[in-house]
Amino acid sequence: MEFILAKYNYWIYIFLMMIGFYAMIAKKNLVKKIIGMNVFQTAVFLFYISISKVTGGTAPIVWEYARQYDNPLPHVLILTAIVVSVSTTAVALALISRIYESYGHIEEDKILSQQK
Amino acid sequence: MAQHLPILPIILPLFAAVLIPLFGRIRVQYAWFFSVGATGFSFLCSSWLLSQVMTGRRVRYFLGNWEPPWGIEYVVDYLSGFVLVIISFMAFVVTVYSWKSVEKEIPKEKVGLFYAVFMLLVTGLLGIVITGDIFNLYVFLEISALSGYVLIAMGGKREALMASYNYLILGTIGATFILLGIGYLYMVTGSLNMADLATLLPPLYENKVVLTGFAFLVVGLCIKVALFPFHIWLPNAYTYAPSVVGTFMAATATKVSAYALVRIMFTVFSPGFDFKMVPVTEILFYLGMAAMLVGPVLAISQTDIRRMLAYSSVGQIGYIVLGISLGNQTGMVGGLVHLLNHALMKGGLFLVVGAIIYKTGITQISELKGMGKRMPLSMAAFTVSALSMIGVPLTVGFVSKWYLGVGALQAGKWIALPIILLSSLLTAVYFWRIIENVYFKGAQGQESGRQREEGPPGMVVPTLGVASLCLVFGVFAFIPVSIAELAAQMLLGKT
Amino acid sequence: MVESSVPFYTLLVSLIAIPFIGLSGKSPNLRESWTLIASVIKILMVLSMVPDVLEGKTIYTHLGSILPGLDIAFRVDALGMIFAVPASLLWLITSMYSIGYMRSLNEHDQTRYYIFFSVAISATLGIAFSANVFTLFLFYEILTLSTYPLVIHQQTQESLQAGRRYLTYLLGTSFAFLLTAVFLTYHTAGTLEFSRQGILTGKTSDLMVTLIFILFLAGTTKAGLVPLHSWLPAAMVAPTPVSALLHAVAVVKAGVFTIVRISLDIFGIDLLRDVGLGMGLVYFSSFTVIVASLVALRQDNLKRRLAYSTISQLAYVVLGVALLTPGGIYGSTLQIVVHAFGKITLFFCAGAIYVAAHKTKVSELNGIGKKMPLTMIAFTIGAFSMIGVPLTGGFISKWYLLMGAIEAHHIFAIGVLIISTILNAAYFLPIIHAAFLKDLPDREEPRIQEAPPWMIGPILVTAVGTILLFVAPSFFMKIAGLVVGSLNGGSS
């Protein structure tokens, strides 16, 4: 039982990831899909960051009283990944905006029926 | 300068991407000049790198002079050199070809931006091939993916928007899985460098974290490769994108993802792991065969020629995946050489389609009647590429199929041989419909009716060049095959 | 073994002519002269290699390796010559006939026709001269592809459908079965080179040998063995010169030639005998012989009747080889030559009848012998050759086939030969009878006259050739003898 509780960070990330994944696939509204995408990606970010924590470590800034530092590398990786995520969201939202102009709504099933 | 050679194929298109919007405002054509220049130099650098690699050494380049495993390094070996040349060559050819087509399909004020994003796509793809760091791989993957989404959405009709959106959703799922996989691997090894991982991972092969990471990586890459059943994004994306974009992506994007898959499976992990410890090659073997049949079957029922070629690509990707999953030298060579061959064949086919759309706006197969008389050169290139896809000897398509067939027999996987041949026959069915329409229907005896309206030289010359390579490398097959053999040996060498 | 590039150049001749033909599209006489010049050169080159072959040597050219194990190479030996000599001779004659036929009907797209004709004959020689299975397969496919535009020449709905069937049968089976057989052969034997001892002996199980053999047979649909034969009657929509040369001589002969070549040089007589495949092939080819003749009886369309006759006659070649005796193989090789001359005469006559009188059906031929005596005499000679009447070449080949069957103590084969001869008579003699001895229908236009000279000339030449094959067959008999001779004790 402690084993499960101790790994709570992973449970959170899995939970969030599944929510996001479900939203991306199952929701019909295009914007909701993007929201799901963001939740999905954020879950992954949390995963990365959570693994960077070293027990007894402190923020990775040089400090005379520090015994251990947290691992800064995942933070850096996630910064990059966040940028990617934001860019993807931006492109997606721009697309949705154009789709709305062209189709008149942003519900996937209505768009599909218009395309037939 | 020569020591910085590895970074040039990446930097040149990247700088071009930044500068083009600026110069594009002065004169729109500058956008094209810059692009041609950037891709041309990229191709030269890639060829030079390959020639260096062929002397036997691996080229390693440390970004910012930071040594791995902490710094990011670029590695050019037989495999990456080979693919680098393929991608940069296709980029160059398509860019040269693109001007007329882009002029017609993209609104004038956006042409500069179009080329800028196109250069970003090229940067991303080349970066994936040359990098030796798996997080860097993810970054370049996303660069190319985002550029791809944007470019596809610039296709004229509104279906392009939905196609791009769906590709975005699926592509992001794939990319995020890859990110996850990278994270898992980092968690247990602390390294992001591919060569480093290769030494750190073997003791950890039984570790569940490693296995999970591997699974995420493979699934994510399979989505990017559009392997059946993850191919759903591909048909719409290739159909509704601007012609140039469809051409380039069909020739390169999935190949690069296939390259990444091979890298992960065989350089980061090892053949011993793939074949003996996890059933990944089994699964890929069956999915590859499924793709080889599903692709052509779906292609047969299509009415839009681009869509037909897209489903055809789904089938061809099956060949590549089959080759790498067979586990012997011959099969691997077949899969790797198909990276080149399919780029040439599919690239050639799409180049012709682009010319047809430019001249006549026709996209439906039924309207292609008599095209053989109207655009004889383009249709000749089409015929050569189509025969190559079917696998007639003396064309590149036969080379791939020969290696795959022999490799399958050598691996004891007899079932693959009839599937390969059946797939070829199905391919013949859907191509023959077009050839029949083009040459033998409609324009009989109307010599005076339809005039010759061949495409502009800027489009026809690259098309003929690519089509002739289908024959050149089909006869002088030893040229690409020798490189692929060395690459395959290198990949399969470790146990 | 002599090394020389002549075989390659022989192929090249008609290919080189193509740009000239293409560029002369506007001046038909110039264009046709290229074809004629090329065919004359080709005949000379083929004949130039005959002396060496008659001495028992083979001529070898190695063009290059596409991939390890896949070489393009030529080896001219007696068997190849038996195929190449008639093919090249008849190409010249058919080209002359084409001129007459196409111009009389004012056909469209003649340039395209002559171009693909040239490619087809190169491919035919490529098959005849191939030194390994890969080269054979390569030219086999080129032959299919280059004859497609010829088959669908009319570009009518019917032609296109026939064309689709043509490709489905020929390309489909060759990729599905023949290529599989090539793969398996390479995998089993490690090589694809032809060798008179066969390359599969002792390499694998009998079951595998049988499988590969069946795959080869199924993949060689050009041979027209039932049940994979229906492409041939369908292909009769082509202009008659196409039917004549390609479907009486080149394409179908390439098919049976391939079977003979594969049987002798991949499997070898001994292996076939040990595994019992010879026996199976006898029954299989006999089936075709009889069934095709029976179907021919029921055809009213003249070309279709001739097509089924071809299917039946070709199966003789396969039957001869299947007997696995020197006599059978001797008769089989002779049949390749004899049937070519005889059948081409018959097709030429059918074309002449169409051009002169616009008739295509057997039932319409009453009394036509009176208006077109030369044509119908030639027809008679050709028909007699099919039946095997003495004084025509057909008698010689049938005689030796019978000898071979007796050698093999194969009562069944003897029976088949006799019955099929009777059937041949049954579907040819009525035509001759009607043409000469019946009266012309009353409403007939009296304008029917003999066919134009460019057509009559070739018809008479091939008819005379058919008789010559009986009177002075020594040339071909000598070559055929070499084929048999090389069975015992290897080739050089």
PDB file of N, CA and C in Angstrom, chain B residues 373 387 390-394 398-399 401-406 409-410 414 417-418 421 424-425 428 432 436 439-445 447 474-478 481 485, chain C residues 65-70 72 108-109 112 134 137-138 141-142 145 148-149 152 154-157 160-161 164 167 171-173 175-176 179-180 182-184 186-187 192 208:
ATOM      1  N   LYS B 373      -1.595  12.200 -74.842  1.00  0.00           N
ATOM      2  CA  LYS B 373      -1.280  13.033 -75.984  1.00  0.00           C
ATOM      3  C   LYS B 373      -1.068  14.482 -75.570  1.00  0.00           C
ATOM      4  N   LEU B 387       5.364   1.683 -63.468  1.00  0.00           N
ATOM      5  CA  LEU B 387       5.955   0.364 -63.687  1.00  0.00           C
ATOM      6  C   LEU B 387       6.903   0.021 -62.551  1.00  0.00           C
ATOM      7  N   ILE B 390       4.968  -1.164 -59.638  1.00  0.00           N
ATOM      8  CA  ILE B 390       4.488  -2.527 -59.813  1.00  0.00           C
ATOM      9  C   ILE B 390       5.636  -3.495 -59.590  1.00  0.00           C
ATOM     10  N   GLY B 391       6.844  -3.069 -59.942  1.00  0.00           N
ATOM     11  CA  GLY B 391       7.987  -3.930 -59.662  1.00  0.00           C
ATOM     12  C   GLY B 391       8.503  -4.643 -60.886  1.00  0.00           C
ATOM     13  N   VAL B 392       8.413  -3.978 -62.049  1.00  0.00           N
ATOM     14  CA  VAL B 392       8.929  -4.576 -63.276  1.00  0.00           C
ATOM     15  C   VAL B 392      10.462  -4.550 -63.198  1.00  0.00           C
ATOM     16  N   PRO B 393      11.124  -5.635 -63.594  1.00  0.00           N
ATOM     17  CA  PRO B 393      12.585  -5.636 -63.522  1.00  0.00           C
ATOM     18  C   PRO B 393      13.162  -4.490 -64.340  1.00  0.00           C
ATOM     19  N   LEU B 394      14.330  -4.052 -63.940  1.00  0.00           N
ATOM     20  CA  LEU B 394      15.036  -2.899 -64.497  1.00  0.00           C
ATOM     21  C   LEU B 394      14.566  -1.593 -63.872  1.00  0.00           C
ATOM     22  N   PHE B 398      11.628  -3.148 -58.532  1.00  0.00           N
ATOM     23  CA  PHE B 398      11.973  -4.564 -58.548  1.00  0.00           C
ATOM     24  C   PHE B 398      13.086  -4.849 -57.563  1.00  0.00           C
ATOM     25  N   VAL B 399      14.046  -3.935 -57.471  1.00  0.00           N
ATOM     26  CA  VAL B 399      15.187  -4.144 -56.566  1.00  0.00           C
ATOM     27  C   VAL B 399      14.689  -4.351 -55.139  1.00  0.00           C
ATOM     28  N   LYS B 401      11.724  -5.250 -54.130  1.00  0.00           N
ATOM     29  CA  LYS B 401      10.923  -6.466 -53.982  1.00  0.00           C
ATOM     30  C   LYS B 401      11.811  -7.711 -54.008  1.00  0.00           C
ATOM     31  N   TRP B 402      12.859  -7.678 -54.821  1.00  0.00           N
ATOM     32  CA  TRP B 402      13.755  -8.832 -54.879  1.00  0.00           C
ATOM     33  C   TRP B 402      14.373  -9.074 -53.512  1.00  0.00           C
ATOM     34  N   TYR B 403      14.921  -8.012 -52.922  1.00  0.00           N
ATOM     35  CA  TYR B 403      15.569  -8.172 -51.627  1.00  0.00           C
ATOM     36  C   TYR B 403      14.576  -8.599 -50.561  1.00  0.00           C
ATOM     37  N   LEU B 404      13.378  -7.995 -50.599  1.00  0.00           N
ATOM     38  CA  LEU B 404      12.390  -8.368 -49.597  1.00  0.00           C
ATOM     39  C   LEU B 404      11.981  -9.826 -49.759  1.00  0.00           C
ATOM     40  N   GLY B 405      11.790 -10.247 -51.016  1.00  0.00           N
ATOM     41  CA  GLY B 405      11.377 -11.631 -51.248  1.00  0.00           C
ATOM     42  C   GLY B 405      12.444 -12.622 -50.811  1.00  0.00           C
ATOM     43  N   VAL B 406      13.667 -12.377 -51.274  1.00  0.00           N
ATOM     44  CA  VAL B 406      14.745 -13.299 -50.902  1.00  0.00           C
ATOM     45  C   VAL B 406      14.951 -13.278 -49.397  1.00  0.00           C
ATOM     46  N   LEU B 409      12.361 -15.353 -47.684  1.00  0.00           N
ATOM     47  CA  LEU B 409      12.627 -16.791 -47.796  1.00  0.00           C
ATOM     48  C   LEU B 409      13.768 -17.192 -46.873  1.00  0.00           C
ATOM     49  N   GLN B 410      14.813 -16.354 -46.836  1.00  0.00           N
ATOM     50  CA  GLN B 410      15.962 -16.687 -45.989  1.00  0.00           C
ATOM     51  C   GLN B 410      15.578 -16.692 -44.523  1.00  0.00           C
ATOM     52  N   TRP B 414       7.938 -17.684 -45.176  1.00  0.00           N
ATOM     53  CA  TRP B 414       7.470 -17.912 -46.531  1.00  0.00           C
ATOM     54  C   TRP B 414       6.246 -17.111 -46.882  1.00  0.00           C
ATOM     55  N   LEU B 417       6.243 -13.870 -49.060  1.00  0.00           N
ATOM     56  CA  LEU B 417       6.484 -13.807 -50.508  1.00  0.00           C
ATOM     57  C   LEU B 417       5.198 -13.680 -51.314  1.00  0.00           C
ATOM     58  N   PRO B 418       4.213 -14.560 -51.124  1.00  0.00           N
ATOM     59  CA  PRO B 418       2.974 -14.362 -51.874  1.00  0.00           C
ATOM     60  C   PRO B 418       2.292 -13.041 -51.561  1.00  0.00           C
ATOM     61  N   LEU B 421       3.947 -10.381 -53.635  1.00  0.00           N
ATOM     62  CA  LEU B 421       3.566 -10.474 -55.038  1.00  0.00           C
ATOM     63  C   LEU B 421       2.114 -10.092 -55.245  1.00  0.00           C
ATOM     64  N   SER B 424       1.926  -6.479 -55.307  1.00  0.00           N
ATOM     65  CA  SER B 424       2.369  -5.931 -56.591  1.00  0.00           C
ATOM     66  C   SER B 424       1.260  -6.001 -57.618  1.00  0.00           C
ATOM     67  N   LEU B 425       0.546  -7.121 -57.616  1.00  0.00           N
ATOM     68  CA  LEU B 425      -0.530  -7.267 -58.596  1.00  0.00           C
ATOM     69  C   LEU B 425      -1.629  -6.259 -58.358  1.00  0.00           C
ATOM     70  N   ALA B 428      -0.628  -3.116 -59.643  1.00  0.00           N
ATOM     71  CA  ALA B 428      -0.782  -3.065 -61.099  1.00  0.00           C
ATOM     72  C   ALA B 428      -2.212  -2.716 -61.466  1.00  0.00           C
ATOM     73  N   TRP B 432      -2.928   0.441 -63.663  1.00  0.00           N
ATOM     74  CA  TRP B 432      -3.274   0.182 -65.047  1.00  0.00           C
ATOM     75  C   TRP B 432      -4.515   0.935 -65.472  1.00  0.00           C
ATOM     76  N   GLU B 436      -4.441   3.050 -68.798  1.00  0.00           N
ATOM     77  CA  GLU B 436      -5.450   2.824 -69.836  1.00  0.00           C
ATOM     78  C   GLU B 436      -6.132   4.124 -70.213  1.00  0.00           C
ATOM     79  N   TYR B 439      -3.552   6.678 -72.026  1.00  0.00           N
ATOM     80  CA  TYR B 439      -3.043   6.453 -73.370  1.00  0.00           C
ATOM     81  C   TYR B 439      -4.057   5.915 -74.346  1.00  0.00           C
ATOM     82  N   PHE B 440      -4.970   5.108 -73.842  1.00  0.00           N
ATOM     83  CA  PHE B 440      -5.720   4.327 -74.808  1.00  0.00           C
ATOM     84  C   PHE B 440      -7.197   4.659 -74.884  1.00  0.00           C
ATOM     85  N   LYS B 441      -7.594   5.673 -74.135  1.00  0.00           N
ATOM     86  CA  LYS B 441      -9.009   6.019 -74.232  1.00  0.00           C
ATOM     87  C   LYS B 441      -9.152   7.424 -74.739  1.00  0.00           C
ATOM     88  N   GLY B 442     -10.264   7.692 -75.290  1.00  0.00           N
ATOM     89  CA  GLY B 442     -10.623   9.087 -75.554  1.00  0.00           C
ATOM     90  C   GLY B 442      -9.974   9.684 -76.776  1.00  0.00           C
ATOM     91  N   ALA B 443      -8.688   9.940 -76.654  1.00  0.00           N
ATOM     92  CA  ALA B 443      -8.116  10.796 -77.691  1.00  0.00           C
ATOM     93  C   ALA B 443      -7.772  10.072 -78.972  1.00  0.00           C
ATOM     94  N   GLN B 444      -8.431   8.966 -79.223  1.00  0.00           N
ATOM     95  CA  GLN B 444      -8.078   8.218 -80.422  1.00  0.00           C
ATOM     96  C   GLN B 444      -8.426   9.003 -81.671  1.00  0.00           C
ATOM     97  N   GLY B 445      -7.440   9.173 -82.517  1.00  0.00           N
ATOM     98  CA  GLY B 445      -7.706   9.771 -83.818  1.00  0.00           C
ATOM     99  C   GLY B 445      -7.978  11.262 -83.775  1.00  0.00           C
ATOM    100  N   GLU B 447      -6.161  13.708 -83.464  1.00  0.00           N
ATOM    101  CA  GLU B 447      -4.815  14.303 -83.447  1.00  0.00           C
ATOM    102  C   GLU B 447      -4.896  15.809 -83.462  1.00  0.00           C
ATOM    103  N   GLY B 474      17.515   1.385 -61.031  1.00  0.00           N
ATOM    104  CA  GLY B 474      16.974   0.045 -61.204  1.00  0.00           C
ATOM    105  C   GLY B 474      17.959  -0.833 -61.950  1.00  0.00           C
ATOM    106  N   VAL B 475      18.725  -0.215 -62.847  1.00  0.00           N
ATOM    107  CA  VAL B 475      19.725  -0.974 -63.589  1.00  0.00           C
ATOM    108  C   VAL B 475      21.050  -0.998 -62.827  1.00  0.00           C
ATOM    109  N   PHE B 476      21.483   0.204 -62.413  1.00  0.00           N
ATOM    110  CA  PHE B 476      22.742   0.281 -61.665  1.00  0.00           C
ATOM    111  C   PHE B 476      22.420   0.205 -60.186  1.00  0.00           C
ATOM    112  N   ALA B 477      21.754  -0.861 -59.853  1.00  0.00           N
ATOM    113  CA  ALA B 477      21.227  -0.933 -58.490  1.00  0.00           C
ATOM    114  C   ALA B 477      22.325  -1.015 -57.458  1.00  0.00           C
ATOM    115  N   PHE B 478      23.537  -1.364 -57.881  1.00  0.00           N
ATOM    116  CA  PHE B 478      24.580  -1.570 -56.888  1.00  0.00           C
ATOM    117  C   PHE B 478      24.929  -0.281 -56.169  1.00  0.00           C
ATOM    118  N   VAL B 481      22.396   0.095 -53.359  1.00  0.00           N
ATOM    119  CA  VAL B 481      22.394  -1.131 -52.569  1.00  0.00           C
ATOM    120  C   VAL B 481      23.669  -1.269 -51.753  1.00  0.00           C
ATOM    121  N   GLU B 485      23.657  -1.927 -47.926  1.00  0.00           N
ATOM    122  CA  GLU B 485      24.264  -3.127 -47.344  1.00  0.00           C
ATOM    123  C   GLU B 485      25.114  -2.759 -46.138  1.00  0.00           C
TER     124      GLU B 485
ATOM    125  N   SER C  65      25.388  -7.067 -64.122  1.00  0.00           N
ATOM    126  CA  SER C  65      24.667  -7.581 -62.969  1.00  0.00           C
ATOM    127  C   SER C  65      23.813  -6.492 -62.390  1.00  0.00           C
ATOM    128  N   ILE C  66      22.558  -6.747 -62.293  1.00  0.00           N
ATOM    129  CA  ILE C  66      21.705  -5.763 -61.617  1.00  0.00           C
ATOM    130  C   ILE C  66      21.969  -5.849 -60.118  1.00  0.00           C
ATOM    131  N   LEU C  67      21.914  -7.058 -59.635  1.00  0.00           N
ATOM    132  CA  LEU C  67      22.139  -7.306 -58.225  1.00  0.00           C
ATOM    133  C   LEU C  67      22.904  -8.609 -58.133  1.00  0.00           C
ATOM    134  N   PRO C  68      23.526  -8.875 -57.026  1.00  0.00           N
ATOM    135  CA  PRO C  68      24.202 -10.172 -56.927  1.00  0.00           C
ATOM    136  C   PRO C  68      23.221 -11.304 -57.161  1.00  0.00           C
ATOM    137  N   GLY C  69      23.551 -12.137 -58.118  1.00  0.00           N
ATOM    138  CA  GLY C  69      22.677 -13.248 -58.435  1.00  0.00           C
ATOM    139  C   GLY C  69      21.703 -12.945 -59.552  1.00  0.00           C
ATOM    140  N   LEU C  70      21.557 -11.687 -59.892  1.00  0.00           N
ATOM    141  CA  LEU C  70      20.641 -11.317 -60.974  1.00  0.00           C
ATOM    142  C   LEU C  70      21.461 -10.705 -62.095  1.00  0.00           C
ATOM    143  N   ILE C  72      22.063 -10.031 -66.283  1.00  0.00           N
ATOM    144  CA  ILE C  72      21.454 -10.043 -67.611  1.00  0.00           C
ATOM    145  C   ILE C  72      22.499 -10.631 -68.533  1.00  0.00           C
ATOM    146  N   HIS C 108      -5.341   3.579 -88.090  1.00  0.00           N
ATOM    147  CA  HIS C 108      -4.805   4.729 -87.363  1.00  0.00           C
ATOM    148  C   HIS C 108      -3.581   4.321 -86.556  1.00  0.00           C
ATOM    149  N   ASP C 109      -2.843   5.314 -86.089  1.00  0.00           N
ATOM    150  CA  ASP C 109      -1.743   5.056 -85.158  1.00  0.00           C
ATOM    151  C   ASP C 109      -0.764   4.007 -85.652  1.00  0.00           C
ATOM    152  N   ARG C 112       2.765   4.064 -83.881  1.00  0.00           N
ATOM    153  CA  ARG C 112       2.792   3.389 -82.591  1.00  0.00           C
ATOM    154  C   ARG C 112       2.876   1.887 -82.791  1.00  0.00           C
ATOM    155  N   PHE C 134      16.435 -15.021 -64.758  1.00  0.00           N
ATOM    156  CA  PHE C 134      16.115 -13.604 -64.554  1.00  0.00           C
ATOM    157  C   PHE C 134      15.994 -12.882 -65.884  1.00  0.00           C
ATOM    158  N   PHE C 137      12.835 -13.863 -67.464  1.00  0.00           N
ATOM    159  CA  PHE C 137      11.696 -13.216 -66.842  1.00  0.00           C
ATOM    160  C   PHE C 137      11.604 -11.764 -67.276  1.00  0.00           C
ATOM    161  N   LEU C 138      12.742 -11.089 -67.307  1.00  0.00           N
ATOM    162  CA  LEU C 138      12.757  -9.687 -67.708  1.00  0.00           C
ATOM    163  C   LEU C 138      12.156  -9.505 -69.090  1.00  0.00           C
ATOM    164  N   GLU C 141       8.381 -10.256 -69.388  1.00  0.00           N
ATOM    165  CA  GLU C 141       7.518  -9.150 -68.999  1.00  0.00           C
ATOM    166  C   GLU C 141       7.524  -8.049 -70.047  1.00  0.00           C
ATOM    167  N   ILE C 142       8.700  -7.758 -70.590  1.00  0.00           N
ATOM    168  CA  ILE C 142       8.763  -6.718 -71.619  1.00  0.00           C
ATOM    169  C   ILE C 142       7.900  -7.119 -72.808  1.00  0.00           C
ATOM    170  N   LEU C 145       4.264  -6.408 -71.921  1.00  0.00           N
ATOM    171  CA  LEU C 145       3.955  -4.984 -71.916  1.00  0.00           C
ATOM    172  C   LEU C 145       3.998  -4.378 -73.312  1.00  0.00           C
ATOM    173  N   TYR C 148       0.881  -5.294 -75.416  1.00  0.00           N
ATOM    174  CA  TYR C 148      -0.410  -4.751 -74.989  1.00  0.00           C
ATOM    175  C   TYR C 148      -0.925  -3.660 -75.922  1.00  0.00           C
ATOM    176  N   PRO C 149      -0.102  -2.648 -76.242  1.00  0.00           N
ATOM    177  CA  PRO C 149      -0.642  -1.623 -77.144  1.00  0.00           C
ATOM    178  C   PRO C 149      -1.028  -2.199 -78.504  1.00  0.00           C
ATOM    179  N   ILE C 152      -4.602  -3.906 -78.087  1.00  0.00           N
ATOM    180  CA  ILE C 152      -5.748  -3.004 -77.975  1.00  0.00           C
ATOM    181  C   ILE C 152      -5.740  -1.924 -79.026  1.00  0.00           C
ATOM    182  N   GLN C 154      -7.210  -1.166 -81.655  1.00  0.00           N
ATOM    183  CA  GLN C 154      -8.438  -0.532 -82.127  1.00  0.00           C
ATOM    184  C   GLN C 154      -9.003   0.445 -81.115  1.00  0.00           C
ATOM    185  N   GLN C 155      -8.619   0.260 -79.856  1.00  0.00           N
ATOM    186  CA  GLN C 155      -9.080   1.137 -78.783  1.00  0.00           C
ATOM    187  C   GLN C 155     -10.591   1.192 -78.654  1.00  0.00           C
ATOM    188  N   THR C 156     -11.277   0.162 -79.122  1.00  0.00           N
ATOM    189  CA  THR C 156     -12.716   0.101 -78.854  1.00  0.00           C
ATOM    190  C   THR C 156     -12.922  -0.482 -77.470  1.00  0.00           C
ATOM    191  N   GLN C 157     -14.137  -0.410 -77.018  1.00  0.00           N
ATOM    192  CA  GLN C 157     -14.471  -0.965 -75.718  1.00  0.00           C
ATOM    193  C   GLN C 157     -14.080  -2.438 -75.646  1.00  0.00           C
ATOM    194  N   LEU C 160     -10.335  -2.836 -75.388  1.00  0.00           N
ATOM    195  CA  LEU C 160      -9.795  -2.531 -74.061  1.00  0.00           C
ATOM    196  C   LEU C 160     -10.098  -3.637 -73.079  1.00  0.00           C
ATOM    197  N   GLN C 161     -11.297  -4.197 -73.211  1.00  0.00           N
ATOM    198  CA  GLN C 161     -11.616  -5.298 -72.303  1.00  0.00           C
ATOM    199  C   GLN C 161     -10.730  -6.493 -72.571  1.00  0.00           C
ATOM    200  N   ARG C 164      -7.453  -5.839 -71.074  1.00  0.00           N
ATOM    201  CA  ARG C 164      -7.410  -6.027 -69.629  1.00  0.00           C
ATOM    202  C   ARG C 164      -7.275  -7.502 -69.297  1.00  0.00           C
ATOM    203  N   LEU C 167      -3.718  -8.612 -69.998  1.00  0.00           N
ATOM    204  CA  LEU C 167      -2.776  -8.277 -68.938  1.00  0.00           C
ATOM    205  C   LEU C 167      -3.023  -9.063 -67.677  1.00  0.00           C
ATOM    206  N   LEU C 171       0.276 -10.794 -67.141  1.00  0.00           N
ATOM    207  CA  LEU C 171       1.056 -10.122 -66.105  1.00  0.00           C
ATOM    208  C   LEU C 171       0.732 -10.697 -64.739  1.00  0.00           C
ATOM    209  N   GLY C 172      -0.558 -10.936 -64.529  1.00  0.00           N
ATOM    210  CA  GLY C 172      -0.983 -11.424 -63.226  1.00  0.00           C
ATOM    211  C   GLY C 172      -0.324 -12.743 -62.871  1.00  0.00           C
ATOM    212  N   THR C 173      -0.417 -13.707 -63.786  1.00  0.00           N
ATOM    213  CA  THR C 173       0.148 -15.006 -63.457  1.00  0.00           C
ATOM    214  C   THR C 173       1.661 -14.959 -63.422  1.00  0.00           C
ATOM    215  N   PHE C 175       3.569 -12.518 -62.422  1.00  0.00           N
ATOM    216  CA  PHE C 175       4.015 -12.005 -61.137  1.00  0.00           C
ATOM    217  C   PHE C 175       3.662 -12.950 -60.007  1.00  0.00           C
ATOM    218  N   ALA C 176       2.450 -13.495 -60.067  1.00  0.00           N
ATOM    219  CA  ALA C 176       2.022 -14.317 -58.949  1.00  0.00           C
ATOM    220  C   ALA C 176       2.777 -15.636 -58.916  1.00  0.00           C
ATOM    221  N   LEU C 179       7.201 -15.382 -60.935  1.00  0.00           N
ATOM    222  CA  LEU C 179       8.167 -14.702 -60.082  1.00  0.00           C
ATOM    223  C   LEU C 179       8.385 -15.486 -58.785  1.00  0.00           C
ATOM    224  N   THR C 180       7.298 -16.039 -58.239  1.00  0.00           N
ATOM    225  CA  THR C 180       7.448 -16.879 -57.047  1.00  0.00           C
ATOM    226  C   THR C 180       8.386 -18.030 -57.351  1.00  0.00           C
ATOM    227  N   VAL C 182      10.705 -18.089 -59.539  1.00  0.00           N
ATOM    228  CA  VAL C 182      12.073 -17.559 -59.644  1.00  0.00           C
ATOM    229  C   VAL C 182      12.675 -17.398 -58.253  1.00  0.00           C
ATOM    230  N   PHE C 183      11.892 -16.805 -57.355  1.00  0.00           N
ATOM    231  CA  PHE C 183      12.374 -16.637 -55.981  1.00  0.00           C
ATOM    232  C   PHE C 183      12.762 -17.971 -55.373  1.00  0.00           C
ATOM    233  N   LEU C 184      11.846 -18.954 -55.505  1.00  0.00           N
ATOM    234  CA  LEU C 184      12.094 -20.239 -54.877  1.00  0.00           C
ATOM    235  C   LEU C 184      13.296 -20.932 -55.510  1.00  0.00           C
ATOM    236  N   TYR C 186      15.871 -19.492 -56.895  1.00  0.00           N
ATOM    237  CA  TYR C 186      17.090 -18.835 -56.427  1.00  0.00           C
ATOM    238  C   TYR C 186      17.417 -19.272 -55.011  1.00  0.00           C
ATOM    239  N   HIS C 187      16.358 -19.346 -54.212  1.00  0.00           N
ATOM    240  CA  HIS C 187      16.560 -19.702 -52.810  1.00  0.00           C
ATOM    241  C   HIS C 187      17.065 -21.133 -52.677  1.00  0.00           C
ATOM    242  N   LEU C 192      20.572 -18.745 -60.865  1.00  0.00           N
ATOM    243  CA  LEU C 192      19.464 -18.778 -61.809  1.00  0.00           C
ATOM    244  C   LEU C 192      19.936 -19.169 -63.212  1.00  0.00           C
ATOM    245  N   MET C 208       9.019 -29.932 -53.010  1.00  0.00           N
ATOM    246  CA  MET C 208       9.391 -28.585 -53.395  1.00  0.00           C
ATOM    247  C   MET C 208       9.613 -28.506 -54.893  1.00  0.00           C
TER     248      MET C 208
END
